[in-house]
Amino acid sequence: MNSDWLNRALEESRARGYLGPSPIEPHIEHAEGFAQCWEERRTAPPEAFLDLGSGGGLPGLVLLQRWRQQAIFTDSMAKRANFLKEVLNWNDAPPNGEVIIGRVEEVARIHRLEDGFDLVTARSFGPPSVTAECGVRFLNVGGLMIVSEPPDDSVIDRWSQRGLALMGLESQGRVRSGSAFQILLKIAPTPPEFPRRIGTPRKKPIF
């Protein structure tokens, strides 16, 4: 693996204002927590993963470097998405990275992406109900959604099992791998109505 590529990509992301001004090492450690959550539950890397709202490239760039498997980066802002395309085209970048520009409510309806991923990741994407609804259609049954959580372990009841079940998901609980994460397992096919039209998941959350 070429860690120099990852460091340069994240430094460039920070320089362009897509990451905060703090050192990149804590960002990498946080992103590696997603990988550790997966690796504690599965013996092999995901054959394909999708990152919701990739922004400055976290955790997706770190996971791509670690696993070198098929990776889809999504973002609704062309400026950030084009930055990701740029660093993925550097000569020493890992292969298999692809960027799709668009709102995920629409991207999730692209036929080749439906049920196409073992793993969906989300870092600062949105409230629990929004994240679950926008990510569920990408997952195959048996796949995992790993979501970054607030650091306060006293916060509970963010994820409604009843609401998740409507989407075909089941919470596996809040875990710690350095940072805090929520693990969701897809237990049933996605009902045809999810995700709903652009903006609806935020305006009318399921839970």
PDB file of N, CA and C in Angstrom, residues 79-117:
ATOM      1  N   LYS A  79     -18.157  20.225  -6.489  1.00  0.00           N
ATOM      2  CA  LYS A  79     -16.800  20.670  -6.161  1.00  0.00           C
ATOM      3  C   LYS A  79     -16.062  19.613  -5.345  1.00  0.00           C
ATOM      4  N   ARG A  80     -16.743  19.070  -4.350  1.00  0.00           N
ATOM      5  CA  ARG A  80     -16.106  18.046  -3.521  1.00  0.00           C
ATOM      6  C   ARG A  80     -15.952  16.740  -4.286  1.00  0.00           C
ATOM      7  N   ALA A  81     -16.976  16.386  -5.057  1.00  0.00           N
ATOM      8  CA  ALA A  81     -16.901  15.146  -5.828  1.00  0.00           C
ATOM      9  C   ALA A  81     -15.775  15.210  -6.854  1.00  0.00           C
ATOM     10  N   ASN A  82     -15.594  16.354  -7.482  1.00  0.00           N
ATOM     11  CA  ASN A  82     -14.523  16.490  -8.473  1.00  0.00           C
ATOM     12  C   ASN A  82     -13.148  16.422  -7.821  1.00  0.00           C
ATOM     13  N   PHE A  83     -13.043  16.914  -6.596  1.00  0.00           N
ATOM     14  CA  PHE A  83     -11.783  16.747  -5.856  1.00  0.00           C
ATOM     15  C   PHE A  83     -11.481  15.261  -5.664  1.00  0.00           C
ATOM     16  N   LEU A  84     -12.491  14.484  -5.277  1.00  0.00           N
ATOM     17  CA  LEU A  84     -12.273  13.054  -5.082  1.00  0.00           C
ATOM     18  C   LEU A  84     -11.878  12.376  -6.390  1.00  0.00           C
ATOM     19  N   LYS A  85     -12.524  12.758  -7.470  1.00  0.00           N
ATOM     20  CA  LYS A  85     -12.136  12.200  -8.770  1.00  0.00           C
ATOM     21  C   LYS A  85     -10.676  12.511  -9.078  1.00  0.00           C
ATOM     22  N   GLU A  86     -10.260  13.725  -8.738  1.00  0.00           N
ATOM     23  CA  GLU A  86      -8.880  14.143  -8.992  1.00  0.00           C
ATOM     24  C   GLU A  86      -7.883  13.260  -8.252  1.00  0.00           C
ATOM     25  N   VAL A  87      -8.086  13.077  -6.937  1.00  0.00           N
ATOM     26  CA  VAL A  87      -7.085  12.315  -6.174  1.00  0.00           C
ATOM     27  C   VAL A  87      -7.140  10.828  -6.527  1.00  0.00           C
ATOM     28  N   LEU A  88      -8.300  10.338  -6.932  1.00  0.00           N
ATOM     29  CA  LEU A  88      -8.390   8.937  -7.352  1.00  0.00           C
ATOM     30  C   LEU A  88      -7.719   8.695  -8.694  1.00  0.00           C
ATOM     31  N   ASN A  89      -7.451   9.769  -9.424  1.00  0.00           N
ATOM     32  CA  ASN A  89      -6.761   9.651 -10.709  1.00  0.00           C
ATOM     33  C   ASN A  89      -5.270   9.920 -10.616  1.00  0.00           C
ATOM     34  N   TRP A  90      -4.769  10.234  -9.427  1.00  0.00           N
ATOM     35  CA  TRP A  90      -3.324  10.364  -9.261  1.00  0.00           C
ATOM     36  C   TRP A  90      -2.661   9.031  -9.595  1.00  0.00           C
ATOM     37  N   ASN A  91      -1.435   9.104 -10.091  1.00  0.00           N
ATOM     38  CA  ASN A  91      -0.761   7.907 -10.586  1.00  0.00           C
ATOM     39  C   ASN A  91      -0.637   6.806  -9.539  1.00  0.00           C
ATOM     40  N   ASP A  92      -0.451   7.182  -8.284  1.00  0.00           N
ATOM     41  CA  ASP A  92      -0.215   6.179  -7.254  1.00  0.00           C
ATOM     42  C   ASP A  92      -1.466   5.853  -6.444  1.00  0.00           C
ATOM     43  N   ALA A  93      -2.637   6.275  -6.920  1.00  0.00           N
ATOM     44  CA  ALA A  93      -3.882   5.995  -6.199  1.00  0.00           C
ATOM     45  C   ALA A  93      -4.247   4.513  -6.315  1.00  0.00           C
ATOM     46  N   PRO A  94      -4.902   3.956  -5.291  1.00  0.00           N
ATOM     47  CA  PRO A  94      -5.394   2.581  -5.410  1.00  0.00           C
ATOM     48  C   PRO A  94      -6.434   2.494  -6.531  1.00  0.00           C
ATOM     49  N   PRO A  95      -6.560   1.343  -7.144  1.00  0.00           N
ATOM     50  CA  PRO A  95      -7.584   1.177  -8.176  1.00  0.00           C
ATOM     51  C   PRO A  95      -8.964   1.002  -7.545  1.00  0.00           C
ATOM     52  N   ASN A  96      -9.972   0.955  -8.377  1.00  0.00           N
ATOM     53  CA  ASN A  96     -11.325   0.542  -7.991  1.00  0.00           C
ATOM     54  C   ASN A  96     -12.158   1.624  -7.321  1.00  0.00           C
ATOM     55  N   GLY A  97     -11.700   2.865  -7.278  1.00  0.00           N
ATOM     56  CA  GLY A  97     -12.512   3.938  -6.708  1.00  0.00           C
ATOM     57  C   GLY A  97     -13.329   4.654  -7.777  1.00  0.00           C
ATOM     58  N   GLU A  98     -14.588   4.916  -7.487  1.00  0.00           N
ATOM     59  CA  GLU A  98     -15.484   5.623  -8.413  1.00  0.00           C
ATOM     60  C   GLU A  98     -16.283   6.658  -7.644  1.00  0.00           C
ATOM     61  N   VAL A  99     -16.495   7.815  -8.257  1.00  0.00           N
ATOM     62  CA  VAL A  99     -17.240   8.906  -7.631  1.00  0.00           C
ATOM     63  C   VAL A  99     -18.525   9.136  -8.410  1.00  0.00           C
ATOM     64  N   ILE A 100     -19.644   9.251  -7.687  1.00  0.00           N
ATOM     65  CA  ILE A 100     -20.929   9.550  -8.307  1.00  0.00           C
ATOM     66  C   ILE A 100     -21.475  10.821  -7.675  1.00  0.00           C
ATOM     67  N   ILE A 101     -21.787  11.804  -8.511  1.00  0.00           N
ATOM     68  CA  ILE A 101     -22.320  13.080  -8.042  1.00  0.00           C
ATOM     69  C   ILE A 101     -23.837  13.022  -8.072  1.00  0.00           C
ATOM     70  N   GLY A 102     -24.469  13.360  -6.965  1.00  0.00           N
ATOM     71  CA  GLY A 102     -25.931  13.382  -6.938  1.00  0.00           C
ATOM     72  C   GLY A 102     -26.459  13.185  -5.543  1.00  0.00           C
ATOM     73  N   ARG A 103     -27.728  13.494  -5.368  1.00  0.00           N
ATOM     74  CA  ARG A 103     -28.394  13.222  -4.109  1.00  0.00           C
ATOM     75  C   ARG A 103     -28.604  11.722  -3.974  1.00  0.00           C
ATOM     76  N   VAL A 104     -28.323  11.199  -2.807  1.00  0.00           N
ATOM     77  CA  VAL A 104     -28.355   9.741  -2.677  1.00  0.00           C
ATOM     78  C   VAL A 104     -29.749   9.160  -2.854  1.00  0.00           C
ATOM     79  N   GLU A 105     -30.789   9.967  -2.606  1.00  0.00           N
ATOM     80  CA  GLU A 105     -32.135   9.457  -2.855  1.00  0.00           C
ATOM     81  C   GLU A 105     -32.303   9.034  -4.321  1.00  0.00           C
ATOM     82  N   GLU A 106     -31.606   9.741  -5.218  1.00  0.00           N
ATOM     83  CA  GLU A 106     -31.648   9.388  -6.642  1.00  0.00           C
ATOM     84  C   GLU A 106     -30.581   8.369  -7.005  1.00  0.00           C
ATOM     85  N   VAL A 107     -29.383   8.527  -6.443  1.00  0.00           N
ATOM     86  CA  VAL A 107     -28.297   7.590  -6.741  1.00  0.00           C
ATOM     87  C   VAL A 107     -28.699   6.172  -6.348  1.00  0.00           C
ATOM     88  N   ALA A 108     -29.463   6.039  -5.256  1.00  0.00           N
ATOM     89  CA  ALA A 108     -29.890   4.722  -4.790  1.00  0.00           C
ATOM     90  C   ALA A 108     -30.804   4.017  -5.777  1.00  0.00           C
ATOM     91  N   ARG A 109     -31.355   4.760  -6.722  1.00  0.00           N
ATOM     92  CA  ARG A 109     -32.244   4.159  -7.729  1.00  0.00           C
ATOM     93  C   ARG A 109     -31.498   3.749  -8.995  1.00  0.00           C
ATOM     94  N   ILE A 110     -30.189   3.968  -9.031  1.00  0.00           N
ATOM     95  CA  ILE A 110     -29.401   3.485 -10.170  1.00  0.00           C
ATOM     96  C   ILE A 110     -29.341   1.963 -10.075  1.00  0.00           C
ATOM     97  N   HIS A 111     -29.807   1.312 -11.116  1.00  0.00           N
ATOM     98  CA  HIS A 111     -30.052  -0.135 -11.024  1.00  0.00           C
ATOM     99  C   HIS A 111     -28.810  -0.916 -10.615  1.00  0.00           C
ATOM    100  N   ARG A 112     -27.664  -0.597 -11.174  1.00  0.00           N
ATOM    101  CA  ARG A 112     -26.457  -1.381 -10.889  1.00  0.00           C
ATOM    102  C   ARG A 112     -25.982  -1.221  -9.449  1.00  0.00           C
ATOM    103  N   LEU A 113     -26.478  -0.197  -8.754  1.00  0.00           N
ATOM    104  CA  LEU A 113     -26.057   0.038  -7.378  1.00  0.00           C
ATOM    105  C   LEU A 113     -27.013  -0.573  -6.360  1.00  0.00           C
ATOM    106  N   GLU A 114     -28.219  -0.911  -6.768  1.00  0.00           N
ATOM    107  CA  GLU A 114     -29.188  -1.475  -5.831  1.00  0.00           C
ATOM    108  C   GLU A 114     -28.730  -2.845  -5.344  1.00  0.00           C
ATOM    109  N   ASP A 115     -28.738  -3.043  -4.034  1.00  0.00           N
ATOM    110  CA  ASP A 115     -28.343  -4.317  -3.423  1.00  0.00           C
ATOM    111  C   ASP A 115     -26.945  -4.739  -3.837  1.00  0.00           C
ATOM    112  N   GLY A 116     -26.071  -3.766  -4.133  1.00  0.00           N
ATOM    113  CA  GLY A 116     -24.777  -4.102  -4.702  1.00  0.00           C
ATOM    114  C   GLY A 116     -23.603  -4.063  -3.751  1.00  0.00           C
ATOM    115  N   PHE A 117     -23.841  -3.814  -2.453  1.00  0.00           N
ATOM    116  CA  PHE A 117     -22.721  -3.558  -1.560  1.00  0.00           C
ATOM    117  C   PHE A 117     -22.840  -4.349  -0.258  1.00  0.00           C
TER     118      PHE A 117
END
